[in-house]
Coordinates of C-alpha atoms in Angstrom, one line a residue:
Chain J
M1 CA 0.0 0.0 0.0
S2 CA 1.1 3.6 -0.5
V3 CA 2.5 5.6 2.3
A4 CA 0.4 8.7 2.9
G5 CA 1.5 11.6 0.8
E6 CA 3.7 9.4 -1.5
I7 CA 2.0 9.0 -4.8
V8 CA 4.8 7.2 -6.7
Q9 CA 7.1 4.7 -5.0
V10 CA 10.0 3.4 -7.0
S11 CA 12.1 0.7 -5.3
G12 CA 15.0 -1.2 -6.7
L13 CA 14.0 -0.5 -10.2
R14 CA 16.1 -2.1 -12.9
K15 CA 15.7 -2.3 -16.7
R16 CA 17.8 -4.2 -19.2
Y17 CA 16.4 -4.0 -22.8
R18 CA 18.5 -7.0 -24.1
A19 CA 19.7 -9.9 -22.1
E20 CA 23.3 -9.2 -23.0
G21 CA 23.0 -5.4 -23.1
P22 CA 23.8 -2.8 -20.5
E23 CA 21.4 -1.9 -17.7
A24 CA 19.5 1.3 -18.7
V25 CA 18.3 1.6 -15.2
A26 CA 20.6 0.0 -12.5
G27 CA 18.6 -0.1 -9.3
I28 CA 17.0 3.1 -8.4
D29 CA 14.8 4.2 -5.5
F30 CA 12.8 7.3 -5.0
T31 CA 9.3 8.5 -4.1
V32 CA 7.3 11.3 -5.6
R33 CA 5.1 13.2 -3.1
E34 CA 1.6 14.1 -3.8
G35 CA 1.3 17.6 -5.2
E36 CA 4.9 18.3 -5.9
I37 CA 6.8 18.9 -9.1
F38 CA 9.5 16.2 -9.3
G39 CA 12.3 16.5 -11.8
L40 CA 14.4 13.8 -13.3
L41 CA 17.6 15.5 -14.5
G42 CA 20.3 13.8 -16.4
P43 CA 22.4 13.6 -19.5
N44 CA 21.1 11.9 -22.6
G45 CA 20.9 8.1 -22.2
A46 CA 21.1 8.4 -18.4
G47 CA 17.9 6.4 -17.9
K48 CA 15.3 9.2 -17.4
T49 CA 13.1 8.2 -20.3
T50 CA 13.2 4.5 -19.3
T51 CA 12.2 5.4 -15.7
I52 CA 9.3 7.5 -17.0
G53 CA 8.4 4.6 -19.3
V54 CA 8.2 2.2 -16.4
M55 CA 6.1 4.6 -14.3
T56 CA 3.7 5.0 -17.3
T57 CA 3.3 1.3 -18.0
R58 CA 5.1 1.5 -21.4
V59 CA 8.3 -0.2 -20.3
K60 CA 8.4 -3.5 -18.4
P61 CA 10.9 -3.5 -15.5
T62 CA 13.4 -6.4 -15.2
G63 CA 13.6 -5.8 -11.5
G64 CA 12.1 -3.9 -8.6
T65 CA 8.7 -2.4 -8.2
V66 CA 6.9 0.8 -9.1
L67 CA 3.7 1.7 -7.3
V68 CA 1.5 4.5 -8.7
D69 CA -1.1 5.6 -6.2
G70 CA -0.7 2.2 -4.6
H71 CA -1.1 0.2 -7.8
D72 CA 1.7 -1.9 -9.3
V73 CA 2.6 -0.8 -12.8
T74 CA 3.2 -4.4 -14.1
R75 CA 0.3 -6.1 -12.3
E76 CA -2.4 -3.4 -12.5
P77 CA -1.5 -1.3 -15.5
V78 CA -5.1 -0.4 -16.3
E79 CA -5.6 1.1 -12.8
V80 CA -2.3 3.0 -13.2
K81 CA -3.3 4.3 -16.6
R82 CA -6.6 5.7 -15.2
R83 CA -4.6 7.9 -12.8
I84 CA -1.9 9.2 -15.1
A85 CA -1.4 11.2 -18.2
V86 CA 1.7 11.6 -20.4
V87 CA 2.9 14.5 -22.4
P88 CA 5.6 13.1 -24.7
Q89 CA 8.6 14.8 -26.1
L90 CA 7.5 14.4 -29.7
S91 CA 4.0 15.0 -31.0
N92 CA 1.8 11.9 -31.0
L93 CA -1.4 13.7 -31.8
D94 CA -4.0 11.9 -33.9
R95 CA -3.4 13.4 -37.3
S96 CA -6.7 12.0 -38.8
L97 CA -8.6 14.1 -36.3
S98 CA -9.2 17.8 -35.6
A99 CA -7.8 19.4 -32.5
I100 CA -11.1 19.2 -30.6
E101 CA -11.7 15.6 -31.7
N102 CA -8.2 14.8 -30.3
L103 CA -9.5 15.9 -27.0
T104 CA -13.0 14.5 -27.1
F105 CA -12.0 11.0 -28.3
H106 CA -9.3 10.9 -25.6
A107 CA -11.9 11.6 -23.0
A108 CA -14.1 9.0 -24.5
Y109 CA -11.3 6.4 -24.0
F110 CA -11.6 7.3 -20.3
G111 CA -15.3 6.9 -20.3
A112 CA -16.5 10.5 -20.3
G113 CA -20.0 11.2 -21.6
R114 CA -20.6 13.1 -24.8
R115 CA -21.6 16.4 -23.2
E116 CA -19.0 16.3 -20.5
R117 CA -16.2 15.7 -23.0
R118 CA -17.3 18.5 -25.3
E119 CA -17.6 21.0 -22.5
R120 CA -14.3 20.1 -21.0
A121 CA -12.6 20.2 -24.4
L122 CA -13.9 23.7 -25.1
E123 CA -12.8 24.9 -21.7
L124 CA -9.3 23.5 -22.1
L125 CA -9.0 24.8 -25.7
D126 CA -9.9 28.2 -24.3
R127 CA -7.4 28.0 -21.5
F128 CA -4.6 27.0 -23.9
G129 CA -5.5 29.7 -26.5
L130 CA -6.5 27.2 -29.1
R131 CA -10.3 27.8 -29.2
E132 CA -10.1 29.5 -32.6
R133 CA -8.2 26.7 -34.2
A134 CA -10.3 24.0 -32.6
K135 CA -11.5 22.5 -35.9
D136 CA -8.2 22.6 -37.6
Q137 CA -6.5 19.3 -38.5
V138 CA -3.6 19.0 -36.1
G139 CA -1.2 18.5 -39.0
R140 CA -1.5 22.3 -39.5
Y141 CA -0.5 23.1 -35.9
S142 CA 2.9 24.6 -35.1
G143 CA 5.2 22.9 -32.6
G144 CA 4.2 25.1 -29.7
M145 CA 0.5 24.7 -30.5
A146 CA 0.9 20.9 -30.8
Q147 CA 2.6 20.9 -27.4
R148 CA -0.3 22.9 -25.8
L149 CA -2.8 20.6 -27.4
M150 CA -1.0 17.6 -26.0
I151 CA -1.2 19.1 -22.5
A152 CA -4.8 19.9 -22.9
R153 CA -5.4 16.3 -24.1
A154 CA -3.5 15.0 -21.0
L155 CA -5.8 17.0 -18.7
M156 CA -9.0 15.8 -20.3
H157 CA -9.4 12.9 -18.0
Q158 CA -8.2 14.9 -14.9
P159 CA -5.2 12.7 -14.1
R160 CA -3.7 12.8 -10.6
I161 CA -0.2 12.6 -12.0
L162 CA 1.1 14.2 -15.1
F163 CA 4.3 13.0 -16.7
L164 CA 6.1 15.3 -19.0
D165 CA 9.1 14.1 -21.0
E166 CA 11.4 17.1 -21.8
P167 CA 8.4 19.4 -22.2
T168 CA 10.2 22.6 -23.3
T169 CA 12.8 21.2 -25.7
G170 CA 12.4 23.0 -29.0
L171 CA 9.9 25.6 -27.8
D172 CA 10.2 29.3 -28.4
P173 CA 10.7 31.5 -25.2
Q174 CA 7.0 32.5 -25.1
S175 CA 5.7 29.0 -25.3
R176 CA 8.3 27.9 -22.7
L177 CA 7.1 30.6 -20.3
F178 CA 3.5 29.7 -20.8
L179 CA 4.3 26.1 -20.2
W180 CA 6.1 26.9 -17.0
E181 CA 3.2 28.9 -15.7
T182 CA 0.8 26.1 -16.7
M183 CA 2.9 23.6 -14.7
L184 CA 3.0 25.8 -11.6
D185 CA -0.8 26.4 -12.0
L186 CA -1.4 22.7 -12.2
R187 CA 0.5 22.1 -9.0
T188 CA -1.6 24.7 -7.2
R189 CA -4.6 22.8 -8.4
G190 CA -3.2 19.7 -6.7
T191 CA -1.9 17.7 -9.7
T192 CA 1.5 16.0 -9.1
L193 CA 4.0 16.6 -11.9
V194 CA 6.9 14.4 -12.9
L195 CA 9.2 15.8 -15.6
T196 CA 12.4 15.0 -17.3
T197 CA 14.6 17.8 -18.5
H198 CA 18.2 18.8 -19.1
D199 CA 17.3 22.4 -18.9
M200 CA 18.8 23.6 -15.6
A201 CA 16.9 26.9 -15.5
E202 CA 13.7 24.9 -15.9
A203 CA 14.5 22.4 -13.2
D204 CA 15.7 25.2 -10.9
R205 CA 12.6 27.3 -11.3
L206 CA 9.9 24.6 -11.4
C207 CA 10.9 21.6 -9.4
D208 CA 10.3 21.1 -5.7
R209 CA 12.8 18.2 -5.7
I210 CA 15.2 16.9 -8.3
A211 CA 16.8 13.6 -8.8
I212 CA 20.0 13.7 -10.9
V213 CA 20.3 10.5 -12.8
D214 CA 23.4 9.2 -14.5
H215 CA 24.4 5.8 -15.9
G216 CA 21.1 4.4 -14.7
S217 CA 21.5 5.4 -11.1
I218 CA 20.4 8.3 -9.0
I219 CA 23.5 10.2 -7.9
A220 CA 21.8 13.0 -6.0
L221 CA 18.2 13.8 -4.9
D222 CA 17.3 17.0 -3.1
T223 CA 15.7 20.4 -3.5
P224 CA 17.4 22.7 -6.1
R225 CA 18.9 24.7 -3.2
G226 CA 20.1 21.6 -1.4
L227 CA 21.8 20.4 -4.6
R228 CA 23.6 23.6 -5.0
T229 CA 25.4 23.1 -1.7
L230 CA 26.9 19.9 -3.1
L231 CA 29.5 21.9 -5.0
P232 CA 32.8 21.7 -3.0
A233 CA 33.8 25.2 -3.7
A234 CA 30.4 26.8 -4.0
R235 CA 31.5 29.9 -2.2
G236 CA 33.8 32.6 -3.2
L237 CA 34.2 35.6 -5.6
E238 CA 34.7 36.1 -9.2
L239 CA 36.4 39.2 -10.5
L240 CA 36.9 40.5 -14.0
V241 CA 39.9 42.9 -14.1
E242 CA 41.6 45.0 -16.8
G243 CA 45.3 45.9 -16.8
A244 CA 47.1 48.7 -18.5
E245 CA 48.6 47.8 -21.9
T246 CA 52.2 46.9 -21.5
A247 CA 54.8 47.0 -24.2
V248 CA 56.6 44.0 -22.9
A249 CA 54.8 40.7 -22.8
V250 CA 54.9 39.4 -19.3
D251 CA 53.1 36.4 -17.8
R252 CA 50.6 38.2 -15.7
T253 CA 48.5 35.1 -15.2
A254 CA 51.1 33.5 -12.9
E255 CA 51.8 36.8 -11.2
L256 CA 48.1 37.4 -10.5
T257 CA 47.7 33.9 -9.2
D258 CA 50.4 34.6 -6.7
V259 CA 49.0 38.0 -5.7
F260 CA 45.4 36.8 -5.2
G261 CA 46.2 33.4 -4.0
G262 CA 48.1 35.0 -1.1
L263 CA 45.1 36.9 0.2
P264 CA 43.9 36.0 3.7
G265 CA 41.0 33.6 3.6
V266 CA 41.6 32.5 0.0
E267 CA 42.0 28.7 -0.4
K268 CA 42.6 28.7 -4.1
A269 CA 42.8 31.3 -6.9
D270 CA 42.1 30.5 -10.5
V271 CA 43.2 33.1 -13.0
A272 CA 42.2 32.9 -16.7
D273 CA 43.3 35.2 -19.5
A274 CA 40.1 36.7 -20.9
G275 CA 41.9 38.5 -23.8
D276 CA 42.1 42.2 -24.4
E277 CA 44.3 42.7 -21.3
R278 CA 41.6 41.3 -19.1
W279 CA 41.7 38.4 -16.6
R280 CA 38.9 36.5 -14.9
I281 CA 39.9 35.6 -11.4
R282 CA 38.0 33.1 -9.2
L283 CA 38.8 33.2 -5.5
Y284 CA 37.5 30.2 -3.6
G285 CA 37.2 30.7 0.2
E286 CA 35.1 32.3 2.8
G287 CA 35.3 35.5 4.8
D288 CA 33.3 38.7 5.1
D289 CA 36.3 40.9 4.3
L290 CA 37.2 38.9 1.2
P291 CA 35.6 41.5 -1.2
A292 CA 37.4 44.4 0.4
A293 CA 40.8 42.5 0.3
A294 CA 40.3 41.5 -3.3
L295 CA 39.4 45.1 -4.2
A296 CA 42.5 46.4 -2.5
A297 CA 44.7 43.8 -4.2
T298 CA 43.3 44.8 -7.5
G299 CA 44.3 48.5 -6.9
R300 CA 47.8 47.4 -5.7
A301 CA 48.4 45.4 -8.9
G302 CA 47.5 48.4 -11.0
L303 CA 44.3 46.8 -12.4
A304 CA 40.9 48.3 -13.0
L305 CA 37.9 46.3 -11.7
I306 CA 35.3 45.6 -14.4
E307 CA 33.0 43.1 -12.6
L308 CA 32.8 41.6 -9.1
R309 CA 30.3 38.9 -8.2
R310 CA 29.8 36.4 -5.5
L311 CA 30.2 32.8 -6.6
E312 CA 27.2 30.6 -5.9
G313 CA 27.1 27.2 -7.6
S314 CA 24.5 27.1 -10.3
L315 CA 22.5 24.0 -10.8
E316 CA 24.4 23.6 -14.1
E317 CA 27.7 23.6 -12.2
V318 CA 26.4 21.0 -9.8
F319 CA 25.2 18.9 -12.7
V320 CA 28.5 19.0 -14.5
H321 CA 30.4 18.5 -11.2
L322 CA 28.3 15.3 -10.6
T323 CA 28.0 13.9 -14.1
G324 CA 31.4 14.9 -15.6
R325 CA 32.2 16.7 -18.8
D326 CA 32.2 13.7 -21.1
M327 CA 29.6 13.9 -23.9
R328 CA 27.2 11.1 -24.2
Chain L
M1 CA -21.0 -2.3 -19.1
T2 CA -17.5 -2.5 -17.6
A3 CA -15.1 0.4 -18.0
Q4 CA -12.7 -1.6 -20.3
V5 CA -15.5 -2.5 -22.7
R6 CA -16.5 1.2 -22.8
T7 CA -12.9 2.1 -23.7
F8 CA -12.8 -0.7 -26.3
L9 CA -15.9 0.7 -28.0
A10 CA -14.6 4.3 -27.8
L11 CA -11.4 3.1 -29.6
C12 CA -13.7 1.5 -32.3
S13 CA -15.8 4.6 -32.6
R14 CA -12.7 6.7 -33.3
D15 CA -11.7 4.4 -36.2
L16 CA -15.2 4.2 -37.6
W17 CA -15.5 8.0 -37.4
V18 CA -12.3 8.4 -39.3
T19 CA -13.4 5.8 -41.9
V20 CA -16.8 7.3 -42.5
R21 CA -16.3 11.0 -41.9
R22 CA -12.7 11.6 -42.9
E23 CA -11.6 9.2 -45.6
P24 CA -14.5 7.3 -47.1
A25 CA -13.2 7.9 -50.7
G26 CA -9.7 6.9 -49.7
F27 CA -10.9 3.7 -48.1
L28 CA -13.0 2.7 -51.2
I29 CA -10.1 3.5 -53.6
Q30 CA -7.6 1.5 -51.5
A31 CA -10.0 -1.4 -51.1
L32 CA -11.7 -1.6 -54.5
L33 CA -9.6 -0.2 -57.3
Q34 CA -7.3 -3.2 -57.7
P35 CA -10.2 -5.8 -57.6
L36 CA -12.2 -3.6 -60.0
F37 CA -9.4 -3.9 -62.6
F38 CA -8.9 -7.6 -61.9
L39 CA -12.6 -8.2 -62.5
F40 CA -12.7 -6.1 -65.6
V41 CA -9.5 -7.4 -67.3
F42 CA -9.8 -11.1 -66.3
G43 CA -13.6 -11.3 -66.2
R44 CA -14.6 -9.2 -69.1
V45 CA -11.7 -8.3 -71.4
L46 CA -10.1 -11.8 -71.6
P47 CA -13.3 -13.6 -72.4
D48 CA -14.3 -10.9 -74.9
I49 CA -11.0 -11.2 -76.8
G50 CA -11.2 -15.0 -76.6
A51 CA -8.4 -15.5 -74.2
A52 CA -10.6 -17.1 -71.6
Q53 CA -13.9 -18.9 -71.5
G54 CA -17.1 -16.9 -70.8
S55 CA -17.7 -18.9 -67.7
Y56 CA -14.4 -17.9 -66.2
G57 CA -16.1 -15.0 -64.5
T58 CA -18.1 -17.3 -62.3
Q59 CA -14.9 -18.9 -61.0
L60 CA -13.2 -15.5 -60.8
L61 CA -15.8 -13.7 -58.6
P62 CA -15.3 -15.7 -55.4
G63 CA -11.5 -15.4 -55.9
I64 CA -11.7 -11.6 -56.2
M65 CA -14.0 -11.3 -53.2
S66 CA -11.4 -13.4 -51.2
L67 CA -8.6 -11.2 -52.5
T68 CA -10.4 -8.0 -51.6
L69 CA -11.2 -9.4 -48.2
V70 CA -7.7 -10.6 -47.3
L71 CA -5.8 -7.7 -48.7
T72 CA -8.0 -5.0 -47.2
A73 CA -7.9 -6.6 -43.8
L74 CA -4.1 -7.2 -44.0
Q75 CA -3.3 -3.7 -45.2
N76 CA -5.6 -2.0 -42.8
T77 CA -3.8 -3.4 -39.9
A78 CA -0.2 -3.6 -41.2
L79 CA 0.2 -0.1 -42.7
P80 CA -1.4 2.0 -40.0
L81 CA 0.5 0.0 -37.3
V82 CA 3.8 0.6 -39.0
I83 CA 3.1 4.3 -39.3
E84 CA 1.6 4.7 -35.8
F85 CA 4.3 2.9 -34.0
S86 CA 7.2 4.7 -35.7
F87 CA 6.4 7.9 -37.5
T88 CA 3.3 9.5 -36.0
R89 CA 3.4 7.7 -32.6
E90 CA -0.4 8.0 -32.6
I91 CA -0.6 4.6 -31.0
E92 CA 0.7 5.9 -27.8
D93 CA -2.5 7.7 -26.8
R94 CA -4.4 4.4 -27.3
L95 CA -1.8 2.4 -25.4
L96 CA -2.3 4.8 -22.5
A97 CA -6.0 4.4 -22.5
P98 CA -7.3 2.5 -19.5
I99 CA -7.5 -0.9 -21.2
A100 CA -5.3 -4.0 -21.3
V101 CA -2.7 -3.6 -24.1
P102 CA -3.7 -6.7 -26.1
W103 CA -7.2 -5.3 -26.6
V104 CA -5.7 -2.3 -28.4
G105 CA -4.3 -4.8 -30.9
A106 CA -7.5 -6.8 -31.1
Q107 CA -9.4 -3.6 -31.7
K108 CA -7.2 -2.7 -34.6
M109 CA -7.9 -6.2 -36.2
L110 CA -11.6 -6.0 -35.6
I111 CA -11.9 -2.6 -37.4
A112 CA -9.7 -3.8 -40.3
A113 CA -11.8 -7.0 -40.6
L114 CA -15.0 -4.9 -40.6
R115 CA -13.6 -2.7 -43.4
A116 CA -12.6 -5.8 -45.3
I117 CA -16.1 -7.3 -45.1
V118 CA -17.7 -4.1 -46.4
A119 CA -15.2 -4.0 -49.3
A120 CA -15.7 -7.7 -50.1
A121 CA -19.5 -7.2 -50.0
L122 CA -19.2 -4.4 -52.5
I123 CA -17.6 -6.8 -55.0
L124 CA -20.9 -8.5 -55.5
P125 CA -22.7 -5.5 -57.2
L126 CA -19.5 -4.7 -59.0
G127 CA -19.4 -8.2 -60.4
A128 CA -23.0 -7.9 -61.5
L129 CA -22.1 -4.8 -63.4
I130 CA -18.9 -5.9 -65.0
L131 CA -19.0 -9.6 -65.6
P132 CA -20.6 -10.6 -69.0
G133 CA -23.0 -13.0 -67.4
G134 CA -23.7 -10.9 -64.3
I135 CA -23.8 -12.9 -61.1
D136 CA -26.0 -15.7 -60.1
L137 CA -27.1 -15.6 -56.4
H138 CA -29.5 -18.6 -56.5
H139 CA -27.0 -21.0 -55.0
V140 CA -25.5 -18.8 -52.4
A141 CA -25.1 -20.2 -48.9
W142 CA -25.3 -16.9 -47.1
G143 CA -24.5 -18.3 -43.6
A144 CA -21.4 -20.0 -44.8
L145 CA -20.4 -16.9 -46.8
L146 CA -20.7 -14.8 -43.7
L147 CA -18.6 -17.2 -41.6
V148 CA -15.9 -17.3 -44.3
A149 CA -15.9 -13.5 -44.5
V150 CA -15.7 -13.0 -40.7
F151 CA -13.0 -15.6 -40.0
G152 CA -11.2 -14.9 -43.3
S153 CA -10.9 -11.2 -42.6
L154 CA -10.0 -11.7 -38.9
T155 CA -7.2 -14.1 -39.9
A156 CA -5.9 -11.7 -42.6
A157 CA -6.1 -8.8 -40.1
A158 CA -4.0 -10.8 -37.8
M159 CA -1.5 -11.5 -40.6
G160 CA -1.3 -7.7 -40.9
L161 CA -0.7 -7.3 -37.2
V162 CA 2.2 -9.8 -37.4
L163 CA 3.7 -7.9 -40.4
G164 CA 3.1 -4.5 -38.8
T165 CA 4.7 -5.3 -35.5
V166 CA 7.4 -7.9 -36.3
V167 CA 8.9 -6.3 -39.4
Q168 CA 11.2 -3.3 -39.0
P169 CA 9.5 -0.1 -40.2
A170 CA 12.4 0.6 -42.6
R171 CA 11.9 -2.8 -44.3
I172 CA 8.1 -2.8 -44.6
S173 CA 8.1 -1.9 -48.3
I174 CA 10.4 -4.8 -49.1
M175 CA 8.3 -7.1 -46.9
F176 CA 5.1 -6.0 -48.7
A177 CA 6.6 -6.8 -52.1
L178 CA 8.0 -10.1 -50.8
I179 CA 4.7 -11.2 -49.3
L180 CA 1.8 -9.6 -51.2
T181 CA 2.7 -10.8 -54.7
P182 CA 3.0 -14.5 -53.7
L183 CA 0.0 -14.2 -51.5
I184 CA -2.2 -12.9 -54.3
F185 CA -1.0 -15.4 -56.9
T186 CA -0.9 -18.6 -54.9
G187 CA -4.2 -18.0 -53.1
A188 CA -6.6 -19.8 -55.5
T189 CA -7.7 -16.4 -56.6
F190 CA -7.7 -16.5 -60.4
Y191 CA -8.2 -20.3 -60.6
P192 CA -10.3 -22.9 -58.6
W193 CA -8.1 -25.1 -56.5
H194 CA -9.4 -28.4 -57.9
A195 CA -8.4 -27.3 -61.4
L196 CA -4.8 -27.4 -60.4
E197 CA -4.8 -31.2 -60.4
R198 CA -2.7 -31.3 -63.5
L199 CA -0.1 -29.0 -61.8
R200 CA 0.2 -31.1 -58.6
W201 CA 3.2 -29.4 -57.1
F202 CA 1.6 -26.0 -57.4
Q203 CA -1.6 -27.3 -56.0
V204 CA 0.4 -28.4 -52.9
V205 CA 2.2 -25.0 -52.7
T206 CA -1.2 -23.2 -52.6
L207 CA -2.1 -25.1 -49.5
F208 CA 0.5 -23.1 -47.5
N209 CA -1.3 -19.9 -48.3
P210 CA -4.2 -19.0 -45.9
M211 CA -5.9 -17.1 -48.7
T212 CA -6.4 -20.4 -50.6
Y213 CA -8.9 -21.5 -47.9
V214 CA -10.7 -18.2 -47.9
S215 CA -11.0 -18.3 -51.7
E216 CA -12.2 -21.8 -51.7
G217 CA -14.6 -21.0 -48.9
M218 CA -16.0 -18.2 -51.0
R219 CA -16.3 -20.5 -54.0
A220 CA -18.0 -23.2 -51.9
S221 CA -20.6 -20.7 -50.5
L222 CA -21.2 -18.7 -53.7
T223 CA -21.2 -21.4 -56.4
T224 CA -22.0 -25.0 -57.1
A225 CA -18.6 -25.6 -58.7
A226 CA -16.1 -28.1 -57.3
H227 CA -14.0 -26.9 -54.5
L228 CA -11.6 -27.9 -51.7
G229 CA -13.4 -30.1 -49.2
S230 CA -15.4 -28.1 -46.6
G231 CA -13.6 -29.8 -43.7
W232 CA -10.2 -28.7 -45.1
I233 CA -11.5 -25.2 -45.6
V234 CA -12.6 -25.0 -41.9
L235 CA -9.4 -26.5 -40.8
G236 CA -7.2 -24.2 -42.9
I237 CA -8.9 -21.0 -41.8
G238 CA -9.1 -22.2 -38.2
V239 CA -5.4 -23.1 -38.0
A240 CA -4.4 -19.8 -39.7
F241 CA -6.7 -17.9 -37.4
V242 CA -5.3 -19.3 -34.2
L243 CA -1.7 -19.1 -35.4
F244 CA -1.8 -15.5 -36.6
W245 CA -3.8 -14.2 -33.7
A246 CA -1.4 -15.6 -31.3
L247 CA 1.6 -14.4 -33.3
G248 CA 0.0 -11.0 -33.9
L249 CA -0.9 -10.3 -30.3
W250 CA 2.5 -11.5 -29.2
G251 CA 4.2 -9.2 -31.6
F252 CA 1.9 -6.3 -30.6
M253 CA 2.7 -6.7 -26.9
R254 CA 6.4 -6.8 -27.7
R255 CA 6.2 -3.5 -29.6
A256 CA 3.8 -1.8 -27.2
V257 CA 5.6 -2.6 -23.9
A258 CA 9.3 -2.4 -24.2

């Protein structure tokens, strides 16, 4: 049975597509709480889509269990399907039907009556700004419109959990903002959302909790803020400084590393030549007087300060720190 | 009515809606154009120029009905499945409907069979118009005809399901060429099976084609001409039905749930 407040329970989940092949998911555990936005973040091929596939009954696990609202995805797929909706990454709209028919037939699959499905379809088309194109064949829809229609379709049967696979990939900024607002709005209405993404800004802004997945395992699971503290050197300063033009070429990078690295409270200084007689200096360390000391050192070295900012690990830095720089 | 039955009927109503409201002309062209030409050239032109006997049309009509039935059912499952599984992904919304996955496959076959029966039935008036002697309905065993049509089309739809789910999408056009032509020409379509006695080896070959039993079943129920024994017809269609439904649903499950 489900623990109160936990709407999805994944335990020991494993998936191997071919007997000899590698494990796409290598034993993962997590729970999704009712009413939260839960993000699965990871590089391509990390196992996000497979995990979503199992939770939505489309992939058969080779080990472990997944309960959705207390129902096992392999033993009671029909009960699971009643409670969920999926917005896929690529359009899977019914191209033989008009936009409104896509919604009404979907609701019919879930047993809604004729009048109910028409009313709800019109309401959702209104909400998603598609009312005027309700009778168009969906083949004529743009990418952003198709995306909105797929979300409207997913909401037709009022699912308790909505799964979105990379929902904003390939959308223009307006559509992306609209989608973000829609997701936050759905959460306030009590729908649980599970999304995969590799857009850090999206994950940071939307998700209550994020699981970072790599090589089929969860390597971190926390709130966005909690994840940011995982960076070893998350605190410090970054300066952009400009020097006077010198006739003689001197290695100022080494010199600056010495100057700034020697400041009290600085554990490590990274100096990078930014071109045009400018240098980007990262000072890792703590201390309230670090900015003043750095400023004074800049003056002593005969440099002008262009930028000064406090270093706080971005989610992206956390992500790269945890998953490495290798391309997949 | 249980919830899953309601879902099943809703899936059917979507397909019927698309057939009737969106593409009736497309359906008729796809189902009837080829048989129309077969009927006209083999049943009318050849006898008129003396290349076939006048009575050939009587033997041809059941064959053409069988051909229409089998090809329509087969193509109406195989082609949409290939497209919906790979290019348009339309199948996903159905697989996520609250119904057990095999029923989604069964529903596809049912609708394809229904379309095939309508197409095959339309061959009768076409035959009456085109064939020199018209058609003679005095000896038709309607009950047997209906049974052959129902089980023949369901079997062919299952063959389509096997093709549509087992064959790689990129190879489907090769598979169609490889399978359809032999299927059409070894299926006792343009010749009655018993007339092959002088070509014994070919007569044996035709027994491996499920369409042979459908064609002979049509011949047995539409005409008084000699045909393959009724028991063999029932056995042939029955074995093919069970085999292809099992294979088709297995293939469908494999594609639908990774």
